[in-house]
mmCIF file of C-alpha atoms in Angstrom:
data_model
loop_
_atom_site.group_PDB
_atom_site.id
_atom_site.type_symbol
_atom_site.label_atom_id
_atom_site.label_comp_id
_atom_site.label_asym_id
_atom_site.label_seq_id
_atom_site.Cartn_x
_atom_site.Cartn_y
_atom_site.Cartn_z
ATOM 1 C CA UNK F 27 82.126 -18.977 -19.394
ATOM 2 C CA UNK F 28 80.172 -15.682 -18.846
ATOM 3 C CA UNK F 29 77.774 -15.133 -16.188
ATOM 4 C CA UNK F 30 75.162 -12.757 -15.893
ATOM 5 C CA UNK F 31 73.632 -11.424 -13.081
ATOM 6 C CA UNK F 32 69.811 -9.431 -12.894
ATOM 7 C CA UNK F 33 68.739 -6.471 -10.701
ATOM 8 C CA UNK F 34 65.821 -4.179 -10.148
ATOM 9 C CA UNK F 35 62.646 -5.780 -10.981
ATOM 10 C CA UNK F 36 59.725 -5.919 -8.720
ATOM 11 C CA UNK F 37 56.256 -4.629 -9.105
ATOM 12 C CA UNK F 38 54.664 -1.344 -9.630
ATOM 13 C CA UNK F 39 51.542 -0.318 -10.987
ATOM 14 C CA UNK F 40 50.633 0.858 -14.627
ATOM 15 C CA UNK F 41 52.184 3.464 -15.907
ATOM 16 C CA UNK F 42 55.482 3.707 -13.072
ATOM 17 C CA UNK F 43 59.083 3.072 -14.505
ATOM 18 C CA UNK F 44 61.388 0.742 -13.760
ATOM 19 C CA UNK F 45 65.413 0.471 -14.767
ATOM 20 C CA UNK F 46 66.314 -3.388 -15.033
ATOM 21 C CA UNK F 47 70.722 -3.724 -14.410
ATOM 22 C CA UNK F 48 72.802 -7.053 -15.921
ATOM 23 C CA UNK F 49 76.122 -6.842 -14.879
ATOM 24 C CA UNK F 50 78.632 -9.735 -16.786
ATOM 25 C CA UNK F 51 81.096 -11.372 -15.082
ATOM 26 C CA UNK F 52 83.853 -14.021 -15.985
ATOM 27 C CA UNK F 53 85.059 -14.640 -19.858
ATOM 28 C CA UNK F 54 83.647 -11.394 -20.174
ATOM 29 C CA UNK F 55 86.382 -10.149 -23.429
ATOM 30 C CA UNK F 56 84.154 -12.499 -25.447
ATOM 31 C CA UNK F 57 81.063 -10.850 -25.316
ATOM 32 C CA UNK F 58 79.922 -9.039 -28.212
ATOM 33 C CA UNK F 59 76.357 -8.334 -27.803
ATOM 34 C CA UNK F 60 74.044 -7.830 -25.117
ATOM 35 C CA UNK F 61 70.293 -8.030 -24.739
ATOM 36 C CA UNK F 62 66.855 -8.072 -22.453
ATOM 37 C CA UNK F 63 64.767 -11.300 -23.190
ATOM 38 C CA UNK F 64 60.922 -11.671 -21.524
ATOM 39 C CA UNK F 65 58.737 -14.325 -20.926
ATOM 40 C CA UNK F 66 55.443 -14.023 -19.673
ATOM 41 C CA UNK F 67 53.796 -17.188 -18.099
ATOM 42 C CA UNK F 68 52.709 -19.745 -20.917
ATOM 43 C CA UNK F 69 54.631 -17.757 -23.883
ATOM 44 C CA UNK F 70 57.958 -17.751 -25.904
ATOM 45 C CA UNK F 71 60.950 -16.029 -24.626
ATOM 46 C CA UNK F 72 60.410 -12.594 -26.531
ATOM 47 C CA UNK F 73 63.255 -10.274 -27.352
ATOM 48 C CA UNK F 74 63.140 -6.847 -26.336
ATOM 49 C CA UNK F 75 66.301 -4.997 -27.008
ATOM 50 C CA UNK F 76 70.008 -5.293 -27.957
ATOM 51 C CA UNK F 77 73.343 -3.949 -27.774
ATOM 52 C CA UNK F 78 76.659 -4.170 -29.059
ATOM 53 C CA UNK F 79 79.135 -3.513 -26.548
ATOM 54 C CA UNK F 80 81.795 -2.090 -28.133
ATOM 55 C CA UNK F 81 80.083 1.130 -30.351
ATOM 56 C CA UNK F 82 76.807 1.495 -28.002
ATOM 57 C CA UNK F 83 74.511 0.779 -31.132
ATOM 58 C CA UNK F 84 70.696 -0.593 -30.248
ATOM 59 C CA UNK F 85 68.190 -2.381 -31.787
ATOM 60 C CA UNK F 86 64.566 -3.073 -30.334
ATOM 61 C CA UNK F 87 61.826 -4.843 -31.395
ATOM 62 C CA UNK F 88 58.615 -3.004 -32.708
ATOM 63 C CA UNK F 89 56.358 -3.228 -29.900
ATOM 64 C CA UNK F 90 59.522 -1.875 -27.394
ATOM 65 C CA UNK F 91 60.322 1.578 -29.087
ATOM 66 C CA UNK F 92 59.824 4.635 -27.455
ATOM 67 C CA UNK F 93 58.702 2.851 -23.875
ATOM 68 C CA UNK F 94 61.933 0.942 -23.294
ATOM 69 C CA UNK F 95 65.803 2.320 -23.938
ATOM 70 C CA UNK F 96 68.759 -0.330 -23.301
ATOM 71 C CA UNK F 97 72.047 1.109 -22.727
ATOM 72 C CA UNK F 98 75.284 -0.515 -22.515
ATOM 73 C CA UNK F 99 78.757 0.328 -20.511
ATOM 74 C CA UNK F 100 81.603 -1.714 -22.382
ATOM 75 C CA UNK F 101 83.580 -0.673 -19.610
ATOM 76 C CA UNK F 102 81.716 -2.502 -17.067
ATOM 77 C CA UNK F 103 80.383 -4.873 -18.731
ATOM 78 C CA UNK F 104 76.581 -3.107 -17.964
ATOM 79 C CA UNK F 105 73.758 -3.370 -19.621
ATOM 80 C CA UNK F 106 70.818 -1.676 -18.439
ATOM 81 C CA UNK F 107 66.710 -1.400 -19.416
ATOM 82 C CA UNK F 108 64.608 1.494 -18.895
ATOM 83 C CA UNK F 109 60.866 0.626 -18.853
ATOM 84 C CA UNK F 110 58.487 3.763 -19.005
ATOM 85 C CA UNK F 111 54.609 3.885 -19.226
ATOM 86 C CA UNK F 112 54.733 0.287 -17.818
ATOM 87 C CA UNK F 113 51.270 -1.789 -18.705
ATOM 88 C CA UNK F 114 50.183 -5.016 -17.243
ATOM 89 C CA UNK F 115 51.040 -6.962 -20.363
ATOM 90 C CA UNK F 116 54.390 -6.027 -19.362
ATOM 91 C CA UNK F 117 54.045 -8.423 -16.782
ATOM 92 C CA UNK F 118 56.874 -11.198 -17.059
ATOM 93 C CA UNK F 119 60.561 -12.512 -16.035
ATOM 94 C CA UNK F 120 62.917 -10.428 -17.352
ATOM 95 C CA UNK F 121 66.130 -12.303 -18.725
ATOM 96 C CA UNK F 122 69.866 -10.694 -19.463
ATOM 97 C CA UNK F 123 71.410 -12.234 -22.532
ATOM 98 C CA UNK F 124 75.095 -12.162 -23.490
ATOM 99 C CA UNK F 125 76.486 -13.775 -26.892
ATOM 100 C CA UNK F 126 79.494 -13.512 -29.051
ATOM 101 C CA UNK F 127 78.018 -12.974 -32.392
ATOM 102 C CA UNK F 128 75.584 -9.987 -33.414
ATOM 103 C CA UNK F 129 72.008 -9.929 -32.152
ATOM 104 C CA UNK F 130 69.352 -11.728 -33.299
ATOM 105 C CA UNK F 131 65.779 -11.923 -32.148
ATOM 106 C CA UNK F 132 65.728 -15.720 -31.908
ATOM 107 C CA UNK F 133 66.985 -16.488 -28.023
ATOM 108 C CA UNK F 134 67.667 -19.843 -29.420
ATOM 109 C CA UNK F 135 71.127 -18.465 -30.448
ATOM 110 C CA UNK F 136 72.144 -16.818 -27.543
ATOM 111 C CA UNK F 137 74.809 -18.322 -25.538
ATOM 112 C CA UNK F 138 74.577 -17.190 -22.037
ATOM 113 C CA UNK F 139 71.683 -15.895 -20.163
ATOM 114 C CA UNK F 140 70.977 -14.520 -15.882
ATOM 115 C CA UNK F 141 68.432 -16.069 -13.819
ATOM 116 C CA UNK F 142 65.948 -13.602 -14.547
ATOM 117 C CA UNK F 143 63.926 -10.661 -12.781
ATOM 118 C CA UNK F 144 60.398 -10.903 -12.650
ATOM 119 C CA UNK F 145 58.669 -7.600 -13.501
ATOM 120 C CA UNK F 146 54.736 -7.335 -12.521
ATOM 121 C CA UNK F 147 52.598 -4.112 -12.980
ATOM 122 C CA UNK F 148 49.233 -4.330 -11.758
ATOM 123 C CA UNK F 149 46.432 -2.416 -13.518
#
């Protein structure tokens, strides 16, 4: 079993930063990819951004380039999300991800996930 556990949300006002922190614990030699998952009140679970622990190498969805960077410390078992230019359709709970297979966007195949961080920016 791998558990994950959220940090730094909170809320801040449009256009502030924010750096979300997962840190994995338990069967944590299994995990081959991590990832940031959001879900805003009364939509999907969206993916936002992916990593593979062992070479570093990201992937993000369209709408997440150049405002958010994920980085990953194998070492630790880190992940981490840097949210710039925050907007208020930002707004939503924030949710670490951990599987053992490569990322997808679907967070139907993702094995183990935190408790999530809520994130609100106000206009």
């Amino acid at each position: 079993q791998v558990h994950l556990l959220e940090s730094g949300g909170g809320l801040v006002q449009a256009g502030d930063s924010l750096k979300l922190s997962c840190a994995a614990s338990g069967r944590t030699f299994s995990i081959y990819t991590m990832a940031w998952f959001r879900q805003a009140p009364g939509q999907e679970r969206e993916f936002v951004a992916s990593a593979e622990m062992s070479t570093g190498s990201t992937y993000y969805a369209d709408a997440m380039k150049g405002r958010f960077t994920i980085s990953s410390d194998n070492a630790k078992n880190m992940v981490t999300l840097e949210m710039n230019s925050l907007k208020p359709e930002d707004t939503a709970v924030y949710y670490c991800a951990a599987n053992q297979n490569p990322a997808t966007v679907a967070f139907t195949s993702w094995a183990y996930w935190g408790q999530g961080t809520q994130v609100t920016v106000s206009s």
